[in-house]
Short mmCIF file of C-alpha atoms in Angstrom, two decimals:
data_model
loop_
_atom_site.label_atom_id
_atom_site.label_comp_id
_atom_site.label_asym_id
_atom_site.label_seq_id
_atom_site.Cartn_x
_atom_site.Cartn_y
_atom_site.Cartn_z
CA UNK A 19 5.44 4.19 13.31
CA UNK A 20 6.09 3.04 16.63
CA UNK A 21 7.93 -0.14 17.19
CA UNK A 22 10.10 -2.03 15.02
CA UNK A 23 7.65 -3.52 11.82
CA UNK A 24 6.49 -7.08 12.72
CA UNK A 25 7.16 -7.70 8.70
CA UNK A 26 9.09 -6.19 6.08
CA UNK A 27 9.36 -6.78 2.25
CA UNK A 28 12.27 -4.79 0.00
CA UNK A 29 12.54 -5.63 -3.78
CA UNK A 30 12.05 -4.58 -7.38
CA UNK A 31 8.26 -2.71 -8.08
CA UNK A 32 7.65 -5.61 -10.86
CA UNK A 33 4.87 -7.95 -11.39
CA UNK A 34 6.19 -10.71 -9.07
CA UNK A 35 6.23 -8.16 -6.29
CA UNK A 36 1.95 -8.32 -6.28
CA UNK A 37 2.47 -11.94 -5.44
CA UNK A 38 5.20 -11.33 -2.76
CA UNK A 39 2.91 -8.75 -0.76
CA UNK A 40 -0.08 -10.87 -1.07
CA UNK A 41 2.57 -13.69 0.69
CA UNK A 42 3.64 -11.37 3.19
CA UNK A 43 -0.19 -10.21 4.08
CA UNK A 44 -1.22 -13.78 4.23
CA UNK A 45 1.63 -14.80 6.96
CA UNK A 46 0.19 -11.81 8.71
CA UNK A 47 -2.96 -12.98 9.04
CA UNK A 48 -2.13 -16.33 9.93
CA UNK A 49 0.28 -15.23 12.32
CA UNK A 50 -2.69 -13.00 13.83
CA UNK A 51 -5.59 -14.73 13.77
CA UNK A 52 -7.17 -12.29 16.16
CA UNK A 53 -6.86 -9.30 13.39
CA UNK A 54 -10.63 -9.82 11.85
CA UNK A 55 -10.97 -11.34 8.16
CA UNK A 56 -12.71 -8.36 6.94
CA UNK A 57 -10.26 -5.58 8.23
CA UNK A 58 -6.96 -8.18 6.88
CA UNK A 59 -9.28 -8.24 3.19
CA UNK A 60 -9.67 -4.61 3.08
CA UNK A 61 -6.06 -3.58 4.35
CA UNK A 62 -4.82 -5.54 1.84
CA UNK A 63 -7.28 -4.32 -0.67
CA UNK A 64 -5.47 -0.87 -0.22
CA UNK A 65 -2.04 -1.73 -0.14
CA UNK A 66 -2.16 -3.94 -3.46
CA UNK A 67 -4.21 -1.15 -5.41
CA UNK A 68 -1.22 1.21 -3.86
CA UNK A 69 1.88 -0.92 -4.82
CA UNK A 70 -0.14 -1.91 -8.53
CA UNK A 71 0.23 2.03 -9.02
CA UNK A 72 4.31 1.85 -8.51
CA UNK A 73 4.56 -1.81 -10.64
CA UNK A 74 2.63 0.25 -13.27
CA UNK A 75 3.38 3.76 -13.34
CA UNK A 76 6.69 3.95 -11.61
CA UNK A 77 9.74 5.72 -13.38
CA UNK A 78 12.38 4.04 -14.67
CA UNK A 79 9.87 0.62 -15.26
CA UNK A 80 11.64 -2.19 -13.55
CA UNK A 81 14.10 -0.27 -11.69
CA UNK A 82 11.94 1.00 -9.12
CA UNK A 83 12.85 -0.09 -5.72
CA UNK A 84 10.00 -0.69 -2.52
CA UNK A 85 10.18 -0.76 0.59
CA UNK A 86 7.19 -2.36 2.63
CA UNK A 87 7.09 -2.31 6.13
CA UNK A 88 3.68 -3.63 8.32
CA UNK A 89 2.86 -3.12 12.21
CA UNK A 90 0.51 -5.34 13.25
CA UNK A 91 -0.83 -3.46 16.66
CA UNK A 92 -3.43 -4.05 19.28
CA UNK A 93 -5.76 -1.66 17.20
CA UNK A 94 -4.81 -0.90 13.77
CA UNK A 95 -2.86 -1.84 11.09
CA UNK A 96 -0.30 0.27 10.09
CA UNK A 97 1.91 0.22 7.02
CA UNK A 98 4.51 2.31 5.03
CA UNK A 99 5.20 1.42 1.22
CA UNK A 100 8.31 3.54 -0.20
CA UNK A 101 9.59 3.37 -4.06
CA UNK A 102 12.91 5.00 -5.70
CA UNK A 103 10.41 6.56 -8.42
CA UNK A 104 11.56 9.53 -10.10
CA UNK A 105 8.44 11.59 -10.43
CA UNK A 106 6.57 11.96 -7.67
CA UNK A 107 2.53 10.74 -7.75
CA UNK A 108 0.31 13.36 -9.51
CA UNK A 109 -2.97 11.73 -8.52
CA UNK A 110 -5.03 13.11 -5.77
CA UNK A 111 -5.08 10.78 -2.65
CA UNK A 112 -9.02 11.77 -2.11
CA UNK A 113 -9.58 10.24 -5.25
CA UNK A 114 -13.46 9.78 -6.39
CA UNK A 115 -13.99 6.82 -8.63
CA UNK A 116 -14.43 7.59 -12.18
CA UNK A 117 -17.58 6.82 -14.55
CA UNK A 118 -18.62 3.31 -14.04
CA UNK A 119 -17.78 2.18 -17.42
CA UNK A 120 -14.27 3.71 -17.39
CA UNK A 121 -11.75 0.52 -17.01
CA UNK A 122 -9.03 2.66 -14.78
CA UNK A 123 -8.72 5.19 -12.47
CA UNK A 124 -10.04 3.42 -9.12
CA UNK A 125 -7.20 2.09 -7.17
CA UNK A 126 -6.34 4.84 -5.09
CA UNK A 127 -9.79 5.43 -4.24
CA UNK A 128 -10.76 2.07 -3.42
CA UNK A 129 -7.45 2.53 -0.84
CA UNK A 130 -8.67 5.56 0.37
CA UNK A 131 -12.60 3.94 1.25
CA UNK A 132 -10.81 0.49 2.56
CA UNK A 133 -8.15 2.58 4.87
CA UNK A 134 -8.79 4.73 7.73
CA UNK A 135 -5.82 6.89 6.94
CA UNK A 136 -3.92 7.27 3.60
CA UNK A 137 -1.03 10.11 3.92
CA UNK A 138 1.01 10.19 0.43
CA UNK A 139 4.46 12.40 0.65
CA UNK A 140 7.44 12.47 -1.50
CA UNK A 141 10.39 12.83 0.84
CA UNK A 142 13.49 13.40 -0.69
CA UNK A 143 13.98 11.30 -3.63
CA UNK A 144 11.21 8.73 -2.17
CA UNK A 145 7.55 8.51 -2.83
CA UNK A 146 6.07 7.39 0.36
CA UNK A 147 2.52 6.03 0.90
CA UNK A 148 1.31 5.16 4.78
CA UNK A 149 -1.96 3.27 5.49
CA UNK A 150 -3.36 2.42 8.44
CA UNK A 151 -6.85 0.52 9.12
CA UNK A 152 -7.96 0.82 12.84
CA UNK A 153 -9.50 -2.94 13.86
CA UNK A 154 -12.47 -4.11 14.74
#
């Protein structure tokens, strides 16, 4: 990503981390009030459902560190969310949503349909997820 990232959250992939990245994408917004409501909902749409996925299935629980960094650019928003995992993701990134009664399964696809872009890599020891949502 070009630029140095406008915002940046590091910590444990834990339960308390949801809140901290819902913080961090409210300041955003504020901070930006010319990014539009409905591309700030869905952008953060994606990169909850994404970091729920490492709080949930990452490996060792509770000792998974994140790394989430956030460009805020003339237009797009662009974002990078690393985690220490050991195993790397084994779910598609062009996920399709699963039967309608099923009570999992849709996060990554509801990323993938709110996002413009979602590129999933493991790089070295990393699992590395980066989103971007052109504006409006």
């Amino acid at each position: 990503m070009a630029g140095e990232p406008g915002y940046v959250l590091d910590g444990l992939a834990v339960p308390a981390s949801i809140d901290e990245l819902h913080s961090l994408l409210a300041r955003a917004g504020a901070e930006n009030p010319e990014v539009a409501a409905a591309d700030l909902m869905m952008f953060e749409t994606a990169v909850i459902e994404i970091a729920a996925n490492v709080v949930e299935h990452g490996r060792p629980s509770g000792e998974v560190s994140y790394c989430f960094r956030l460009h805020v650019l003339d237009d797009r928003l662009e974002a990078c969310l690393s985690d220490s995992g050991e195993e790397p993701c084994d779910m598609p990134v062009t996920a399709e949503l699963p039967h309608e009664m099923s009570e999992r399964g849709r996060g990554l696809a509801l990323a993938e349909a709110a996002l413009d872009q979602l590129v999933y890599q493991r790089c070295e020891d990393r699992n590395v997820w980066r989103m971007v949502r052109l504006r409006n």
